[in-house]
Short mmCIF file of C-alpha atoms and ligand atoms in Angstrom, two decimals:
data_model
loop_
_atom_site.label_atom_id
_atom_site.label_comp_id
_atom_site.label_asym_id
_atom_site.label_seq_id
_atom_site.Cartn_x
_atom_site.Cartn_y
_atom_site.Cartn_z
CA MET A 1 22.07 114.11 99.06
CA SER A 2 21.86 110.36 99.77
CA ILE A 3 18.39 109.01 100.53
CA GLY A 4 20.00 106.19 102.49
CA MET A 5 20.12 102.46 101.82
CA THR A 6 17.12 101.31 99.81
CA LEU A 7 15.76 97.75 100.06
CA THR A 8 16.75 97.08 96.45
CA LYS A 9 20.32 98.25 97.00
CA PHE A 10 20.56 96.24 100.24
CA LEU A 11 19.36 93.09 98.43
CA LEU A 12 21.92 93.61 95.67
CA GLU A 13 24.69 94.00 98.26
CA GLU A 14 23.44 90.89 100.08
CA GLN A 15 23.46 89.01 96.77
CA ARG A 16 27.11 90.02 96.22
CA ARG A 17 28.03 89.05 99.78
CA TYR A 18 26.49 85.57 99.50
CA PRO A 19 27.48 84.12 96.11
CA ASN A 20 25.06 81.19 96.45
CA SER A 21 22.12 83.57 96.55
CA THR A 22 20.96 84.01 92.97
CA GLY A 23 19.80 87.30 91.54
CA ASN A 24 16.26 85.98 91.58
CA PHE A 25 15.65 87.21 95.13
CA THR A 26 16.37 90.79 94.24
CA ALA A 27 13.93 90.73 91.34
CA LEU A 28 11.36 88.69 93.31
CA PHE A 29 11.52 91.06 96.25
CA SER A 30 11.30 94.08 93.97
CA ASP A 31 7.97 92.78 92.63
CA LEU A 32 6.80 92.11 96.19
CA VAL A 33 7.75 95.67 97.18
CA VAL A 34 5.43 96.99 94.47
CA ALA A 35 2.59 94.88 95.88
CA ALA A 36 3.41 96.19 99.38
CA LYS A 37 3.17 99.78 98.22
CA ILE A 38 -0.17 99.12 96.49
CA ILE A 39 -1.62 97.42 99.58
CA SER A 40 -0.26 100.18 101.82
CA ARG A 41 -2.03 102.78 99.67
CA GLU A 42 -5.33 100.84 99.78
CA VAL A 43 -5.11 100.13 103.52
CA ASN A 44 -4.40 103.77 104.27
CA LYS A 45 -7.48 104.97 102.43
CA ALA A 46 -9.74 102.09 103.55
CA GLY A 47 -11.65 104.33 105.95
CA LEU A 48 -12.22 106.83 103.16
CA ILE A 49 -13.54 104.13 100.82
CA ASP A 50 -15.93 103.02 103.54
CA ILE A 51 -17.30 106.55 103.78
CA LEU A 52 -17.43 106.94 99.99
CA GLY A 53 -18.66 103.39 99.57
CA ALA A 54 -21.62 103.93 101.94
CA THR A 55 -24.01 103.83 98.93
CA GLY A 56 -24.07 100.04 99.10
CA GLY A 57 -20.67 98.94 97.99
CA LYS A 58 -19.96 101.05 94.88
CA ASN A 59 -17.14 103.61 95.27
CA THR A 60 -17.03 106.89 93.37
CA HIS A 61 -15.31 105.22 90.42
CA GLY A 62 -18.19 102.82 90.09
CA GLU A 63 -15.87 99.96 91.09
CA GLU A 64 -17.05 97.13 93.24
CA VAL A 65 -15.61 97.87 96.72
CA GLN A 66 -13.73 94.64 97.41
CA LYS A 67 -12.88 93.30 100.82
CA LEU A 68 -9.29 94.33 101.46
CA ASP A 69 -8.24 90.72 101.92
CA VAL A 70 -9.34 89.96 98.37
CA LEU A 71 -7.89 93.22 97.05
CA ALA A 72 -4.54 92.54 98.73
CA ASN A 73 -4.56 89.00 97.38
CA ALA A 74 -5.18 90.25 93.84
CA ALA A 75 -2.45 92.89 94.18
CA ILE A 76 0.14 90.24 95.07
CA ILE A 77 -0.99 87.81 92.35
CA LYS A 78 -0.95 90.54 89.67
CA THR A 79 2.46 91.94 90.62
CA MET A 80 4.14 88.57 91.16
CA GLU A 81 2.84 86.32 88.40
CA HIS A 82 4.71 87.79 85.45
CA GLY A 83 8.22 88.09 86.95
CA GLY A 84 9.36 84.66 85.72
CA HIS A 85 10.68 83.66 89.18
CA LEU A 86 7.68 81.75 90.51
CA ALA A 87 6.21 78.36 89.63
CA GLY A 88 3.15 79.06 91.72
CA MET A 89 1.56 80.75 94.73
CA ALA A 90 -0.65 79.77 97.66
CA SER A 91 -2.58 82.15 99.86
CA GLU A 92 -4.93 82.21 102.81
CA GLU A 93 -7.51 83.69 100.43
CA MET A 94 -7.34 80.93 97.81
CA GLU A 95 -8.54 77.36 98.40
CA GLY A 96 -6.05 75.79 96.00
CA VAL A 97 -2.65 76.69 94.56
CA TYR A 98 -2.26 79.33 91.83
CA LYS A 99 -0.15 77.92 89.01
CA ILE A 100 1.99 80.11 86.79
CA ASP A 101 0.77 78.38 83.64
CA GLY A 102 1.86 79.10 80.05
CA LYS A 103 0.73 82.74 80.29
CA TYR A 104 4.02 83.83 81.94
CA PRO A 105 7.52 82.31 82.18
CA LYS A 106 7.74 79.81 85.04
CA GLY A 107 10.43 80.12 87.71
CA GLY A 108 11.85 77.92 90.44
CA TYR A 109 10.28 79.46 93.57
CA LEU A 110 6.97 79.09 95.37
CA LEU A 111 5.39 82.03 97.20
CA LEU A 112 2.95 81.55 100.09
CA PHE A 113 1.25 84.47 101.77
CA ASP A 114 -1.39 85.86 104.06
CA PRO A 115 -2.25 88.94 102.02
CA LEU A 116 -3.91 90.81 104.82
CA ASP A 117 -3.33 89.66 108.39
CA GLY A 118 -5.53 91.12 111.10
CA SER A 119 -8.18 92.19 108.60
CA SER A 120 -10.84 92.35 111.31
CA ASN A 121 -8.94 95.42 112.54
CA ILE A 122 -9.12 97.34 109.27
CA ASP A 123 -12.39 99.14 109.95
CA VAL A 124 -11.20 100.31 113.37
CA ASN A 125 -7.93 101.65 111.96
CA ILE A 126 -5.65 99.26 113.84
CA SER A 127 -2.38 98.01 112.28
CA VAL A 128 -2.58 95.11 109.82
CA GLY A 129 0.03 93.26 107.81
CA THR A 130 1.02 90.93 104.98
CA ILE A 131 3.06 87.80 105.70
CA PHE A 132 5.06 85.91 103.05
CA SER A 133 7.16 82.77 102.78
CA MET A 134 9.34 81.55 99.90
CA LEU A 135 10.24 77.97 99.08
CA LYS A 136 12.26 76.46 96.29
CA CYS A 137 10.55 74.03 93.95
CA LYS A 138 11.82 70.52 94.61
CA PRO A 139 12.77 68.32 91.61
CA GLY A 140 9.65 67.11 89.80
CA CYS A 141 7.63 70.10 91.00
CA ASP A 142 4.34 70.27 89.08
CA CYS A 143 3.05 72.98 91.38
CA THR A 144 0.35 71.01 93.12
CA ASP A 145 -0.40 71.22 96.85
CA LYS A 146 2.27 68.66 97.72
CA ASP A 147 5.03 70.94 96.40
CA PHE A 148 4.07 73.56 98.97
CA LEU A 149 4.02 71.09 101.88
CA GLN A 150 7.62 71.69 102.94
CA PRO A 151 8.65 72.21 106.59
CA GLY A 152 9.51 75.76 107.67
CA ALA A 153 13.20 74.88 107.83
CA SER A 154 13.11 74.62 103.99
CA GLN A 155 12.16 78.28 103.53
CA VAL A 156 14.64 80.32 101.49
CA ALA A 157 13.14 83.67 102.48
CA ALA A 158 10.32 85.02 104.64
CA GLY A 159 9.01 88.27 106.01
CA TYR A 160 6.16 90.63 106.55
CA ILE A 161 4.93 94.10 105.76
CA LEU A 162 3.36 96.01 108.66
CA TYR A 163 0.89 98.75 107.72
CA SER A 164 0.90 100.99 110.79
CA SER A 165 1.98 104.50 111.75
CA SER A 166 4.56 103.78 109.07
CA THR A 167 4.77 100.92 106.59
CA MET A 168 7.65 98.56 107.33
CA PHE A 169 9.08 95.70 105.27
CA VAL A 170 10.92 93.12 107.41
CA TYR A 171 12.59 90.07 105.85
CA THR A 172 15.22 87.36 106.16
CA THR A 173 16.93 85.19 103.56
CA GLY A 174 18.78 83.30 106.29
CA HIS A 175 21.41 86.01 106.76
CA GLY A 176 19.85 87.95 109.63
CA VAL A 177 16.66 90.01 109.83
CA HIS A 178 16.48 93.48 108.31
CA GLY A 179 13.76 96.13 108.53
CA PHE A 180 12.97 98.89 106.05
CA THR A 181 10.59 101.80 106.49
CA LEU A 182 8.64 103.24 103.56
CA ASP A 183 9.41 106.87 102.85
CA PRO A 184 6.28 107.83 100.90
CA SER A 185 7.92 111.05 99.69
CA VAL A 186 10.36 109.06 97.57
CA GLY A 187 8.34 105.80 97.37
CA GLU A 188 11.28 103.75 98.65
CA PHE A 189 11.71 101.37 101.57
CA LEU A 190 14.78 102.68 103.44
CA LEU A 191 16.93 100.61 105.83
CA SER A 192 15.83 101.50 109.36
CA HIS A 193 16.49 98.32 111.39
CA GLU A 194 19.62 96.44 110.25
CA ASP A 195 20.28 92.97 111.68
CA ILE A 196 17.41 92.90 114.19
CA LYS A 197 18.12 90.80 117.30
CA THR A 198 15.29 90.08 119.72
CA PRO A 199 16.05 90.29 123.50
CA GLU A 200 16.79 86.93 125.16
CA LYS A 201 13.95 87.62 127.62
CA GLY A 202 11.16 90.22 127.53
CA ARG A 203 8.55 91.76 129.81
CA ILE A 204 5.55 91.40 127.47
CA TYR A 205 3.15 88.54 126.98
CA SER A 206 0.52 88.50 124.24
CA ILE A 207 -2.44 86.14 124.37
CA ASN A 208 -6.20 86.49 123.89
CA GLU A 209 -7.41 86.29 127.50
CA GLY A 210 -10.94 85.97 126.15
CA ASN A 211 -10.08 82.32 125.59
CA THR A 212 -9.15 81.69 129.25
CA GLN A 213 -12.04 79.28 129.80
CA HIS A 214 -10.79 77.12 126.89
CA TRP A 215 -7.12 77.02 127.91
CA LEU A 216 -5.49 73.74 128.79
CA PRO A 217 -3.71 73.51 132.20
CA GLY A 218 -0.23 74.27 130.85
CA THR A 219 -1.36 77.62 129.42
CA SER A 220 -3.44 78.61 132.45
CA ARG A 221 -0.62 77.83 134.87
CA TYR A 222 1.97 79.70 132.78
CA ILE A 223 -0.16 82.85 132.50
CA GLU A 224 -0.98 82.63 136.23
CA HIS A 225 2.76 82.31 136.93
CA LEU A 226 3.49 85.44 134.86
CA LYS A 227 0.81 87.41 136.68
CA THR A 228 1.85 86.37 140.18
CA ASN A 229 5.55 86.85 139.44
CA GLY A 230 4.83 90.40 138.27
CA GLY A 231 7.17 92.64 136.32
CA ILE A 232 5.43 91.75 133.10
CA THR A 233 2.83 93.53 130.98
CA ALA A 234 0.07 92.28 128.66
CA ARG A 235 -0.15 93.58 125.10
CA TYR A 236 -2.56 92.11 122.51
CA VAL A 237 -3.59 93.96 119.34
CA GLY A 238 -5.30 91.06 117.60
CA SER A 239 -3.16 91.48 114.47
CA LEU A 240 -0.45 88.83 114.53
CA VAL A 241 2.02 90.92 112.53
CA ALA A 242 1.64 93.90 114.88
CA ASP A 243 1.90 91.79 118.05
CA PHE A 244 4.85 89.86 116.65
CA HIS A 245 6.74 92.94 115.45
CA ARG A 246 6.41 94.74 118.80
CA ASN A 247 7.66 91.69 120.71
CA LEU A 248 10.48 91.14 118.18
CA LEU A 249 11.86 94.61 118.87
CA LYS A 250 11.10 94.86 122.59
CA GLY A 251 11.23 91.22 123.67
CA GLY A 252 8.37 89.09 124.89
CA VAL A 253 6.23 86.10 123.96
CA PHE A 254 3.12 85.71 121.78
CA LEU A 255 0.91 82.70 122.35
CA TYR A 256 -1.92 81.29 120.31
CA PRO A 257 -1.84 77.81 121.88
CA ALA A 258 -3.95 74.74 121.27
CA ASP A 259 -6.97 74.91 123.55
CA ARG A 260 -10.26 73.05 124.06
CA LYS A 261 -11.93 75.20 121.36
CA ALA A 262 -9.06 75.14 118.82
CA ARG A 263 -7.36 71.77 119.28
CA ALA A 264 -4.77 72.57 116.57
CA GLY A 265 -4.51 76.26 117.40
CA LYS A 266 -5.89 79.00 115.14
CA LEU A 267 -2.98 80.32 113.12
CA ARG A 268 -1.90 78.80 109.81
CA LEU A 269 1.38 76.92 109.62
CA LEU A 270 2.53 77.65 106.06
CA TYR A 271 1.87 81.38 105.71
CA GLU A 272 1.67 82.72 109.26
CA ALA A 273 3.66 80.57 111.71
CA ASN A 274 6.51 79.37 109.47
CA PRO A 275 7.54 82.75 108.02
CA LEU A 276 7.46 84.44 111.43
CA SER A 277 9.35 81.49 112.92
CA PHE A 278 12.12 81.90 110.32
CA ILE A 279 12.31 85.60 111.19
CA VAL A 280 12.35 85.07 114.95
CA GLU A 281 15.00 82.32 114.86
CA GLN A 282 17.21 84.49 112.64
CA ALA A 283 16.79 87.25 115.25
CA GLY A 284 17.89 84.88 118.06
CA GLY A 285 14.41 83.99 119.33
CA ALA A 286 12.42 80.76 119.27
CA SER A 287 9.12 79.42 117.98
CA SER A 288 7.32 76.30 119.18
CA THR A 289 3.98 74.53 119.03
CA GLY A 290 4.51 73.82 122.75
CA ASP A 291 5.76 70.34 121.89
CA ALA A 292 7.98 70.89 118.86
CA ARG A 293 9.94 73.52 116.93
CA VAL A 294 7.42 75.04 114.50
CA MET A 295 9.90 74.93 111.61
CA GLU A 296 10.15 71.15 111.92
CA VAL A 297 6.39 70.47 111.77
CA PRO A 298 5.77 68.35 108.64
CA PRO A 299 2.86 70.03 106.78
CA SER A 300 0.04 67.72 105.64
CA GLU A 301 -2.26 70.28 104.03
CA LEU A 302 -2.08 73.81 102.65
CA HIS A 303 -4.23 75.61 105.22
CA GLN A 304 -3.17 73.54 108.19
CA ARG A 305 -3.40 75.28 111.57
CA THR A 306 -0.78 75.10 114.30
CA PRO A 307 -0.40 76.16 117.91
CA LEU A 308 2.14 79.01 118.15
CA ILE A 309 4.36 80.16 121.03
CA ILE A 310 6.86 82.62 119.55
CA GLY A 311 9.28 85.33 120.70
CA SER A 312 12.22 85.73 123.09
CA LYS A 313 14.06 82.46 123.53
CA ALA A 314 13.96 82.30 127.35
CA ASP A 315 10.26 83.22 127.40
CA VAL A 316 9.32 80.62 124.78
CA GLU A 317 11.34 77.93 126.57
CA GLU A 318 9.65 78.77 129.88
CA ALA A 319 6.16 78.76 128.31
CA CYS A 320 6.89 75.35 126.72
CA ARG A 321 8.06 73.96 130.03
CA TRP A 322 4.75 74.95 131.67
CA TRP A 323 2.86 73.60 128.64
CA ARG A 324 4.52 70.17 128.86
CA GLU A 325 4.23 69.96 132.65
CA GLY A 326 0.55 70.83 132.30
CA ARG A 327 0.14 67.72 130.21
CA ALA A 328 1.95 65.44 132.63
P1 AHG B 1 -6.27 86.99 109.52
O1 AHG B 1 -6.85 88.38 109.58
O2 AHG B 1 -5.22 86.85 108.44
O3 AHG B 1 -7.33 85.92 109.48
O4 AHG B 1 -5.43 86.76 110.86
C1 AHG B 1 -6.05 87.02 112.07
C2 AHG B 1 -5.28 86.30 113.14
C3 AHG B 1 -4.04 87.04 113.61
O5 AHG B 1 -3.77 88.21 112.91
C4 AHG B 1 -4.34 87.36 115.05
O6 AHG B 1 -3.22 87.15 115.86
C5 AHG B 1 -5.43 86.40 115.41
O7 AHG B 1 -6.15 86.14 114.22
C6 AHG B 1 -6.36 86.99 116.43
O8 AHG B 1 -7.29 85.96 116.72
P2 AHG B 1 -8.33 86.20 117.93
O9 AHG B 1 -9.22 87.31 117.49
O10 AHG B 1 -9.02 84.86 118.05
O11 AHG B 1 -7.52 86.55 119.15
MN1 MN B 2 -3.47 86.17 109.38
MN1 MN B 3 -5.45 87.16 106.38
#
């Protein structure tokens, strides 16, 4: 009885289909899948740990109960550092870059990630995620910050894992967007959403209305326009991966724009906006800062923030039109 198309098998077939894609992806992704399964296990029992950890931070095994962001970060570092495919890693949870030094063989890729996105939602059992982006080392790479400062258009792969009612692994290597759902009974990610295409226009907008007083005119007028025009619904979970994934499948627009409080926006360019922008463009959508295509923003520092308007192409274009007119 076939268990269906596993992520590993799909990657191998993709590698055969596109001769220029080296076998490294398959091995790299396989290590990342292990990290995803570990994080999924920890996220799913987080509530339990909290109960068991009520004695002041020690769980029943006497281990220090770590914040899940740090735990997820460690899980990715530990599963990815020995594979021989990476020269280094950068993460939301680490100030500087993590070099693959002499300890393990050094590869030609760089991995950037947000190990746990939406972590403020963990203790109220709302979906969270992991976001990742892969770059190739440029000639002369000595794995310092500057090697990671490549525009989103340079990404060779990107994706996310969504820990929700089920755990999903969604990725692109530039040949479409494909989604896999974890079947815990066999411990495999099985193909569930092949070649995802996002609707040209949606009926959902996602923005934190708690920031209304800080919005600049272009945002306020656009949201007002949506509300008066009707036929649209608001959905905002507060976990970027969850909000993005819902809009990717159903259509719609997510906005975390620049405002008077966050002049450069809140979300990080290299390991939140760029990977999701690669995904959405491969699915036929769009992603903008309001003024420019996110994937063309030249990064100047590792943890740089960016405004983000992402989702269905027609919705993003309309939101950007209101944004620019609001500045006129
Ligand atoms: P992280 O948990 O990795 O810091 O990301 C949180 C982000 C993102 O997931 C979400 O869209 C956004 O923060 C929500 O911000 P607000 O609470 O300001 O709306
Ligand atoms: Mn995040
Ligand atoms: Mn995070």
